[in-house]
Short mmCIF file of C-alpha atoms in Angstrom, two decimals:
data_model
loop_
_atom_site.label_atom_id
_atom_site.label_comp_id
_atom_site.label_asym_id
_atom_site.label_seq_id
_atom_site.Cartn_x
_atom_site.Cartn_y
_atom_site.Cartn_z
CA MET A 1 321.21 -33.66 168.09
CA PHE A 2 318.60 -35.94 166.69
CA ASN A 3 315.99 -34.15 168.68
CA GLN A 4 317.26 -30.81 167.39
CA PHE A 5 317.28 -32.13 163.84
CA SER A 6 313.82 -33.58 164.31
CA LEU A 7 312.57 -30.31 165.74
CA MET A 8 314.25 -28.37 162.90
CA PHE A 9 312.75 -30.76 160.32
CA THR A 10 309.35 -30.40 161.89
CA ASN A 11 309.60 -26.61 161.89
CA GLN A 12 310.83 -26.67 158.29
CA SER A 13 308.04 -29.04 157.34
CA ASN A 14 305.50 -26.81 158.97
CA LYS A 15 306.97 -23.79 157.14
CA MET A 16 306.79 -25.69 153.82
CA LYS A 17 303.22 -26.70 154.50
CA GLN A 18 302.33 -23.10 155.28
CA THR A 19 304.19 -21.93 152.17
CA GLY A 20 302.42 -24.56 149.99
CA ALA A 21 299.06 -23.60 151.38
CA ALA A 22 299.79 -19.95 150.71
CA LYS A 23 300.84 -20.73 147.15
CA ARG A 24 297.69 -22.79 146.56
CA SER A 25 295.60 -19.93 147.91
CA SER A 26 297.36 -17.52 145.58
CA TYR A 27 296.79 -19.84 142.61
CA LEU A 28 293.11 -20.20 143.47
CA TYR A 29 292.74 -16.43 143.87
CA VAL A 30 294.35 -15.80 140.49
CA LEU A 31 292.16 -18.49 138.94
CA TYR A 32 289.03 -16.92 140.39
CA VAL A 33 290.05 -13.50 139.08
CA VAL A 34 290.76 -14.91 135.61
CA ILE A 35 287.40 -16.69 135.54
CA ILE A 36 285.54 -13.55 136.65
CA VAL A 37 287.32 -11.37 134.07
CA LEU A 38 286.60 -13.95 131.36
CA LEU A 39 282.93 -14.07 132.32
CA LEU A 40 282.67 -10.29 132.28
CA PHE A 41 284.37 -10.21 128.88
CA LEU A 42 281.98 -12.79 127.46
CA LEU A 43 279.01 -10.94 128.92
CA GLY A 44 280.21 -7.70 127.35
CA CYS A 45 280.61 -9.38 123.97
CA TYR A 46 277.10 -10.82 124.20
CA LEU A 47 275.53 -7.49 125.11
CA TYR A 48 277.37 -5.71 122.30
CA ASN A 49 276.28 -8.28 119.72
CA GLU A 50 272.72 -8.20 121.02
CA LYS A 51 272.66 -4.42 120.67
CA GLN A 52 273.89 -4.71 117.09
CA ARG A 53 271.33 -7.39 116.28
CA ILE A 54 268.46 -5.35 117.68
CA GLY A 55 269.64 -2.29 115.77
CA GLN A 56 269.69 -4.29 112.55
CA PHE A 57 266.24 -5.66 113.25
CA GLN A 58 264.81 -2.21 113.91
CA GLY A 59 266.24 -1.02 110.60
CA PHE A 60 264.78 -3.97 108.73
CA LYS A 61 261.74 -3.29 106.53
CA THR A 62 259.40 -5.84 105.06
CA ASP A 63 256.70 -5.73 102.44
CA ASN A 64 254.64 -8.42 104.09
CA LEU A 65 254.24 -7.33 107.71
CA PRO A 66 251.81 -4.63 108.86
CA GLU A 67 253.47 -1.45 110.01
CA GLU A 68 252.93 -2.10 113.70
CA HIS A 69 255.27 -5.11 113.46
CA ILE A 70 258.01 -2.85 112.14
CA SER A 71 257.83 0.18 114.41
CA PRO A 72 258.02 0.35 118.23
CA LEU A 73 254.59 0.37 119.84
CA GLN A 74 255.31 3.53 121.77
CA GLN A 75 256.74 6.35 119.67
CA SER A 76 256.82 10.07 120.35
CA LYS A 77 255.35 12.55 117.90
CA GLU A 78 258.82 13.93 117.26
CA GLU A 79 260.05 10.47 116.26
CA LYS A 80 257.03 9.98 113.99
CA ASP A 81 257.66 13.33 112.32
CA LYS A 82 261.29 12.38 111.75
CA LYS A 83 260.35 9.00 110.31
CA ILE A 84 257.82 10.51 107.90
CA ASP A 85 260.29 13.16 106.78
CA LEU A 86 263.33 10.97 106.29
CA VAL A 87 261.85 7.64 105.24
CA ALA A 88 258.63 8.29 103.40
CA LEU A 89 259.48 11.45 101.50
CA LYS A 90 263.20 12.08 101.25
CA VAL A 91 264.16 8.51 100.44
CA CYS A 92 261.11 6.83 98.97
CA ASP A 93 258.86 7.40 95.97
CA VAL A 94 255.65 6.63 97.85
CA PHE A 95 253.61 6.40 94.63
CA THR A 96 255.52 3.37 93.29
CA GLY A 97 254.69 0.07 94.97
CA LYS A 98 252.07 -2.65 95.23
CA TRP A 99 248.80 -3.50 96.95
CA VAL A 100 249.03 -5.82 99.97
CA LEU A 101 246.02 -7.44 101.64
CA ASP A 102 246.01 -6.25 105.25
CA GLU A 103 243.08 -7.30 107.40
CA VAL A 104 244.76 -6.00 110.58
CA THR A 105 245.18 -2.28 109.91
CA HIS A 106 242.59 -1.74 107.15
CA PRO A 107 240.06 -0.33 106.73
CA LEU A 108 241.16 2.81 108.57
CA TYR A 109 237.59 3.41 109.78
CA LYS A 110 234.23 1.65 109.75
CA GLU A 111 231.54 2.80 107.37
CA ASP A 112 228.85 2.91 110.05
CA GLU A 113 231.11 4.90 112.40
CA CYS A 114 231.41 7.87 110.04
CA GLU A 115 228.33 9.98 110.58
CA PHE A 116 229.26 12.29 107.70
CA LEU A 117 229.49 9.61 105.01
CA SER A 118 226.83 10.10 102.34
CA GLU A 119 224.75 7.34 100.79
CA TRP A 120 226.41 8.12 97.46
CA VAL A 121 229.56 6.09 98.29
CA ALA A 122 228.49 3.98 101.28
CA CYS A 123 228.63 0.72 99.34
CA THR A 124 228.21 -1.73 102.24
CA ARG A 125 225.18 0.16 103.51
CA ASN A 126 223.80 0.07 99.97
CA GLY A 127 224.04 -3.72 99.77
CA ARG A 128 227.48 -4.55 98.43
CA PRO A 129 228.03 -8.13 99.67
CA ASP A 130 231.87 -8.22 99.66
CA SER A 131 234.22 -6.10 101.78
CA LYS A 132 237.69 -7.23 100.70
CA TYR A 133 238.09 -4.04 98.67
CA GLN A 134 238.38 -2.14 101.98
CA LYS A 135 241.39 -4.13 103.20
CA TRP A 136 244.13 -3.42 100.70
CA ARG A 137 247.11 -1.43 102.00
CA TRP A 138 249.48 0.42 99.70
CA GLN A 139 253.09 -0.75 100.14
CA PRO A 140 255.73 1.48 98.47
CA ARG A 141 258.51 -0.43 96.77
CA ASP A 142 261.43 1.06 98.68
CA CYS A 143 260.06 1.85 102.14
CA SER A 144 257.24 1.27 104.59
CA LEU A 145 254.64 3.93 105.31
CA PRO A 146 253.97 4.97 108.88
CA ARG A 147 250.59 3.98 110.26
CA PHE A 148 248.04 6.74 109.60
CA ASP A 149 247.68 8.90 112.70
CA ALA A 150 244.56 11.09 112.63
CA LYS A 151 245.49 12.97 115.80
CA LEU A 152 248.95 13.82 114.47
CA LEU A 153 247.44 15.11 111.22
CA LEU A 154 244.88 17.21 113.10
CA GLU A 155 247.62 18.66 115.28
CA LYS A 156 249.46 19.72 112.12
CA LEU A 157 246.20 21.22 110.82
CA ARG A 158 245.40 23.01 114.07
CA GLY A 159 244.26 26.53 113.31
CA LYS A 160 244.54 25.90 109.55
CA LYS A 161 242.40 25.29 106.48
CA LEU A 162 242.67 22.35 104.08
CA MET A 163 240.67 22.69 100.86
CA PHE A 164 240.01 20.24 98.01
CA ILE A 165 239.10 21.93 94.71
CA GLY A 166 237.82 20.15 91.63
CA ASP A 167 235.19 17.66 90.51
CA SER A 168 233.20 14.84 92.12
CA ILE A 169 236.32 12.67 92.42
CA HIS A 170 237.75 15.29 94.76
CA TYR A 171 234.44 15.40 96.61
CA ASN A 172 234.87 11.65 96.99
CA GLN A 173 238.36 12.21 98.44
CA TRP A 174 237.15 15.03 100.70
CA GLN A 175 234.52 12.72 102.23
CA SER A 176 237.25 10.15 102.79
CA MET A 177 239.43 12.66 104.65
CA VAL A 178 236.54 13.73 106.87
CA CYS A 179 235.82 10.10 107.79
CA MET A 180 239.51 9.41 108.47
CA VAL A 181 239.82 12.15 111.10
CA GLN A 182 236.34 12.67 112.56
CA SER A 183 236.36 9.73 114.98
CA THR A 184 239.22 11.27 116.99
CA ILE A 185 237.32 14.54 117.51
CA SER A 186 235.11 15.01 120.54
CA SER A 187 231.39 14.86 119.82
CA GLY A 188 229.71 18.23 119.80
CA THR A 189 232.79 20.01 118.45
CA LYS A 190 232.47 19.02 114.78
CA THR A 191 230.01 20.28 112.18
CA LEU A 192 229.28 19.85 108.48
CA SER A 193 227.70 22.57 106.35
CA HIS A 194 227.06 23.19 102.66
CA THR A 195 226.82 26.22 100.39
CA ALA A 196 226.23 26.44 96.64
CA GLN A 197 229.90 25.79 95.85
CA MET A 198 231.33 24.40 99.07
CA SER A 199 231.03 21.61 101.63
CA ILE A 200 232.72 22.52 104.91
CA PHE A 201 233.76 20.26 107.79
CA ASN A 202 234.79 22.22 110.86
CA THR A 203 236.18 21.11 114.20
CA GLU A 204 236.19 23.56 117.10
CA GLU A 205 238.53 21.31 119.09
CA TYR A 206 241.37 21.93 116.61
CA ASN A 207 240.05 25.12 115.01
CA THR A 208 240.47 23.32 111.70
CA THR A 209 238.47 23.46 108.47
CA ILE A 210 238.50 20.71 105.84
CA SER A 211 236.44 21.81 102.87
CA PHE A 212 235.58 20.97 99.28
CA TYR A 213 235.03 23.56 96.55
CA TRP A 214 233.20 22.55 93.36
CA ALA A 215 235.06 23.67 90.23
CA PRO A 216 235.35 20.73 87.80
CA PHE A 217 237.33 22.78 85.26
CA LEU A 218 238.98 25.10 87.84
CA VAL A 219 237.92 27.99 85.60
CA GLU A 220 234.31 29.12 85.17
CA SER A 221 232.00 26.72 83.33
CA ASN A 222 228.33 25.97 82.83
CA ALA A 223 228.79 23.01 85.21
CA ASP A 224 229.36 25.32 88.19
CA PRO A 225 225.75 25.91 89.36
CA PRO A 226 224.31 23.23 91.69
CA ASP A 227 221.53 22.31 89.26
CA LYS A 228 223.89 21.88 86.30
CA ARG A 229 226.20 19.17 87.66
CA ASP A 230 224.45 16.05 86.41
CA GLY A 231 226.54 15.85 83.24
CA LYS A 232 223.50 15.84 80.94
CA ARG A 233 224.57 18.95 79.02
CA GLU A 234 227.64 19.66 76.96
CA PRO A 235 230.23 21.49 79.05
CA ILE A 236 231.17 25.05 78.15
CA ILE A 237 234.19 26.75 79.71
CA MET A 238 235.72 30.21 80.04
CA PRO A 239 239.42 29.26 79.98
CA ARG A 240 240.77 32.58 81.24
CA SER A 241 238.19 33.28 83.93
CA ILE A 242 239.28 31.95 87.33
CA SER A 243 239.12 34.85 89.78
CA LYS A 244 235.44 34.22 90.61
CA HIS A 245 236.44 30.85 92.05
CA GLY A 246 239.93 31.85 93.13
CA LYS A 247 238.81 34.47 95.64
CA ASN A 248 237.46 31.61 97.76
CA TRP A 249 240.82 29.80 97.81
CA LYS A 250 243.16 32.56 98.97
CA ASP A 251 242.96 32.05 102.73
CA ALA A 252 243.58 28.28 102.72
CA ASP A 253 246.80 26.81 104.11
CA PHE A 254 246.67 23.67 101.97
CA LEU A 255 245.11 23.63 98.49
CA VAL A 256 244.56 20.31 96.68
CA PHE A 257 243.42 20.67 93.05
CA ASN A 258 242.23 18.27 90.37
CA THR A 259 240.55 18.48 86.99
CA TYR A 260 240.19 15.57 84.59
CA THR A 261 236.94 13.61 84.36
CA TRP A 262 234.89 16.31 82.63
CA TRP A 263 237.57 16.68 79.96
CA THR A 264 237.32 13.11 78.68
CA ARG A 265 233.90 13.09 77.02
CA HIS A 266 234.88 14.30 73.57
CA SER A 267 237.96 15.30 71.62
CA LYS A 268 236.79 18.93 71.63
CA ILE A 269 235.22 21.24 74.19
CA LYS A 270 233.09 24.35 73.80
CA VAL A 271 234.75 27.65 74.68
CA LEU A 272 232.51 30.59 75.57
CA GLN A 273 233.03 33.96 73.93
CA GLY A 274 231.93 36.51 76.51
CA SER A 275 230.38 35.54 79.84
CA PHE A 276 227.62 33.32 81.16
CA THR A 277 225.62 36.38 82.24
CA ASN A 278 225.20 37.62 78.66
CA GLU A 279 221.87 36.87 77.06
CA THR A 280 223.60 35.91 73.83
CA LYS A 281 226.22 33.24 74.39
CA GLU A 282 228.48 32.36 71.51
CA SER A 283 230.92 29.48 71.70
CA ASN A 284 233.27 27.60 69.47
CA GLU A 285 234.82 24.15 69.84
CA VAL A 286 238.53 23.70 70.49
CA GLY A 287 240.58 20.53 70.99
CA ILE A 288 240.74 19.37 74.61
CA TYR A 289 244.54 19.22 74.72
CA ILE A 290 244.91 22.85 73.69
CA MET A 291 242.29 24.01 76.16
CA TYR A 292 243.46 21.76 79.01
CA GLU A 293 246.90 23.34 78.86
CA GLU A 294 245.44 26.86 78.55
CA VAL A 295 243.23 26.30 81.61
CA LEU A 296 246.15 24.97 83.65
CA ARG A 297 248.26 27.96 82.56
CA THR A 298 245.46 30.25 83.75
CA TRP A 299 245.45 28.37 87.05
CA THR A 300 249.24 28.50 87.60
CA ASN A 301 249.28 32.22 86.72
CA TRP A 302 246.61 32.78 89.35
CA LEU A 303 248.70 30.84 91.89
CA GLU A 304 251.80 32.92 91.16
CA GLN A 305 249.88 36.17 91.58
CA ASN A 306 247.72 35.31 94.59
CA ILE A 307 249.34 32.63 96.77
CA ASP A 308 251.97 33.24 99.42
CA PRO A 309 254.24 30.16 99.25
CA ASN A 310 255.47 30.83 102.80
CA ARG A 311 251.96 30.21 104.08
CA THR A 312 250.14 27.99 101.58
CA SER A 313 251.14 24.59 100.20
CA VAL A 314 249.70 23.63 96.81
CA PHE A 315 249.05 20.13 95.45
CA PHE A 316 247.71 18.80 92.17
CA SER A 317 246.23 15.29 92.02
CA SER A 318 246.76 13.26 88.89
CA MET A 319 243.96 11.53 87.03
CA SER A 320 241.58 9.13 88.74
CA PRO A 321 241.17 6.21 86.31
CA THR A 322 238.00 4.47 85.19
CA HIS A 323 237.39 0.77 84.58
CA VAL A 324 234.72 0.60 81.91
CA ARG A 325 235.92 -2.35 79.74
CA SER A 326 236.74 -5.66 81.39
CA SER A 327 238.74 -6.59 78.28
CA ASP A 328 241.35 -4.04 79.44
CA TRP A 329 242.46 -6.31 82.30
CA ASP A 330 241.03 -9.71 81.35
CA VAL A 331 241.90 -11.31 78.01
CA ASN A 332 238.68 -13.28 78.29
CA GLY A 333 236.70 -10.27 79.40
CA ARG A 334 233.93 -8.78 77.32
CA ALA A 335 233.91 -5.15 76.28
CA THR A 336 230.23 -5.07 77.29
CA ARG A 337 231.08 -5.67 80.96
CA LYS A 338 232.46 -2.95 83.21
CA CYS A 339 233.62 -3.09 86.83
CA GLU A 340 230.39 -4.35 88.37
CA LYS A 341 231.57 -7.91 89.13
CA GLU A 342 235.12 -7.14 90.24
CA THR A 343 236.09 -8.08 93.80
CA GLU A 344 239.91 -7.99 93.68
CA PRO A 345 242.55 -5.60 92.33
CA ILE A 346 244.65 -6.39 89.29
CA LEU A 347 247.32 -8.33 91.15
CA ASN A 348 249.82 -8.75 88.31
CA MET A 349 251.61 -5.44 88.80
CA SER A 350 254.78 -6.37 86.94
CA LYS A 351 253.72 -4.17 84.04
CA PRO A 352 251.45 -1.12 83.67
CA VAL A 353 247.83 -1.75 82.84
CA ASP A 354 246.01 0.26 80.20
CA VAL A 355 242.46 1.05 81.30
CA GLY A 356 242.05 4.02 79.00
CA THR A 357 243.57 6.79 81.11
CA ASN A 358 244.40 9.77 78.92
CA ARG A 359 248.19 9.88 79.20
CA ARG A 360 248.48 12.99 77.08
CA LEU A 361 246.39 15.02 79.52
CA ARG A 362 248.56 13.68 82.32
CA GLU A 363 251.73 14.74 80.52
CA ILE A 364 250.32 18.25 80.11
CA ALA A 365 249.51 18.41 83.82
CA VAL A 366 253.00 17.24 84.80
CA ASN A 367 254.70 19.83 82.58
CA VAL A 368 252.51 22.75 83.62
CA THR A 369 252.79 22.03 87.36
CA LYS A 370 256.58 22.00 86.97
CA SER A 371 256.61 25.38 85.23
CA THR A 372 255.83 27.56 88.26
CA THR A 373 258.63 29.75 89.57
CA LYS A 374 257.28 31.32 92.78
CA VAL A 375 254.78 28.76 94.05
CA HIS A 376 255.85 25.11 94.20
CA VAL A 377 253.15 22.62 93.18
CA THR A 378 253.47 19.07 94.52
CA PHE A 379 252.22 16.55 91.96
CA LEU A 380 250.36 13.68 93.64
CA ASN A 381 250.81 10.81 91.21
CA VAL A 382 247.92 8.57 92.25
CA THR A 383 246.99 7.38 88.75
CA THR A 384 249.05 4.21 88.36
CA MET A 385 248.30 2.85 91.83
CA SER A 386 244.59 3.45 91.19
CA GLU A 387 244.55 1.78 87.77
CA PHE A 388 245.02 -1.59 89.51
CA ARG A 389 241.90 -1.07 91.69
CA LYS A 390 239.15 -2.30 89.38
CA ASP A 391 237.44 -3.71 92.48
CA ALA A 392 237.02 -0.45 94.37
CA HIS A 393 234.36 1.43 92.38
CA THR A 394 230.81 2.03 93.61
CA SER A 395 229.42 0.21 90.51
CA PHE A 396 225.84 -0.81 91.49
CA TYR A 397 226.21 0.23 95.12
CA GLY A 398 226.24 4.02 94.93
CA SER A 399 223.30 6.32 94.41
CA ARG A 400 222.36 8.19 91.25
CA SER A 401 220.48 11.46 91.65
CA GLY A 402 219.84 10.59 95.28
CA SER A 403 218.36 7.14 94.65
CA LEU A 404 219.74 3.62 94.76
CA LEU A 405 219.60 1.52 91.61
CA THR A 406 216.55 -0.62 90.97
CA PRO A 407 216.86 -4.35 90.16
CA GLY A 408 216.02 -3.50 86.58
CA GLN A 409 218.76 -0.90 86.34
CA LYS A 410 221.30 -3.41 87.65
CA LEU A 411 220.59 -5.53 84.61
CA ASP A 412 222.05 -2.76 82.45
CA PRO A 413 225.64 -2.23 83.69
CA ARG A 414 226.70 -0.38 80.56
CA THR A 415 224.33 2.42 81.51
CA PHE A 416 224.13 2.28 85.29
CA ALA A 417 227.32 0.77 86.76
CA ASP A 418 229.41 3.64 88.14
CA CYS A 419 233.05 2.81 87.42
CA TYR A 420 234.23 6.38 87.99
CA HIS A 421 233.70 6.95 91.71
CA TRP A 422 234.98 4.92 94.66
CA CYS A 423 233.43 3.15 97.64
CA LEU A 424 234.31 4.37 101.14
CA PRO A 425 236.16 3.12 103.05
CA GLY A 426 238.37 2.41 100.07
CA LEU A 427 240.92 3.72 97.60
CA PRO A 428 240.58 7.48 98.34
CA ASP A 429 241.71 6.72 101.90
CA THR A 430 245.10 5.71 100.48
CA TRP A 431 245.27 8.96 98.49
CA ASN A 432 244.73 10.81 101.75
CA GLU A 433 247.31 8.73 103.59
CA LEU A 434 249.90 9.91 101.08
CA LEU A 435 248.63 13.48 101.12
CA SER A 436 248.86 13.51 104.93
CA LEU A 437 252.57 12.63 104.72
CA TYR A 438 253.20 15.81 102.77
CA ILE A 439 251.02 17.94 105.03
CA ILE A 440 252.80 16.68 108.15
CA ASN A 441 256.19 17.14 106.50
CA LYS A 442 255.41 20.67 105.35
CA SER A 443 253.99 21.73 108.73
#
């Protein structure tokens, strides 16, 4: 019996051992499964949070970093178009912001790499010793601008015509636009030509024309002929005569107008009775505010009657400021000094600066451009941003009548320092960056 009991105990013991081993195996298996599930859960949580963090980072915008630190390095044209449309124009007032020193992305081109840049505004070539004025980037208050893309702009201009119409400030801006895009165009497929009223840049590669048309008052004036543009004679205008100029604007796809500088000489302007072809020319003087509005009304009436808004986009650039009294921005400045020694912008942008811009003319321009019913006019408000750029004028480093200033002339800044026009590369490049946003959006 003992042997039977012993054998039974042994068998039972073996069964218990086998059962215990099986239970331990089951416990270990369950433990492994729990650990694996927990690890997968933690990994999923990490990946989800990482995705959220990256999404937040991509949506983050900063005033201090260059644009390439904000956007992905590789971005399709469709994504760029969407960004320009939604961020820069629909959400943000791109004309309100501040100047940020950016030595990485600016200037947008090198002076010596633009074969079409004239001596008139090539300040470095003409001996200007500083170059910091080329490196300021405009940062809107509420958004970041996309990096300027010359190829994208040219694609939007393919088969189209862009025309600047106005005075020498617009000629300044036209030269800037040519320099901003020309480096991306194959050599041998781009040309520059001039006529009595026009300067025309053409690229065969894109079948695109970027031109400038001289009309400082938009309507006919005695400043229209090539030999009458030196400003040495009193301007005379025909405020209701615009068709002679206008016939040259009709086939453009983008029209960019300005008129301001020639209006600021006196409180009155001469108005011609008759035409410039008559031997006897009678004129009377009328206040500039009355005539400025009448001329702009003549212009908008011409637009309404001659422009197809489904084809052509129309822009009006606000006033380009001057910096002719250093006392305007420096309490210790002397009224006898102009912009000739300025090397930095006005950096205190917490309040508007008064450099003598005629605000009443600006108000007239704003109201008239809003009054159109058929043709929408986009008002490019570049005045305030430009008023802070006392450093960006050609001053002693442009040419007058085709010649550089002599050492003796540089001793007389009141007479010879040009604080109207702008060095290139420089401020007009920013005007064109903003204009390009609208062109790309409208295309």
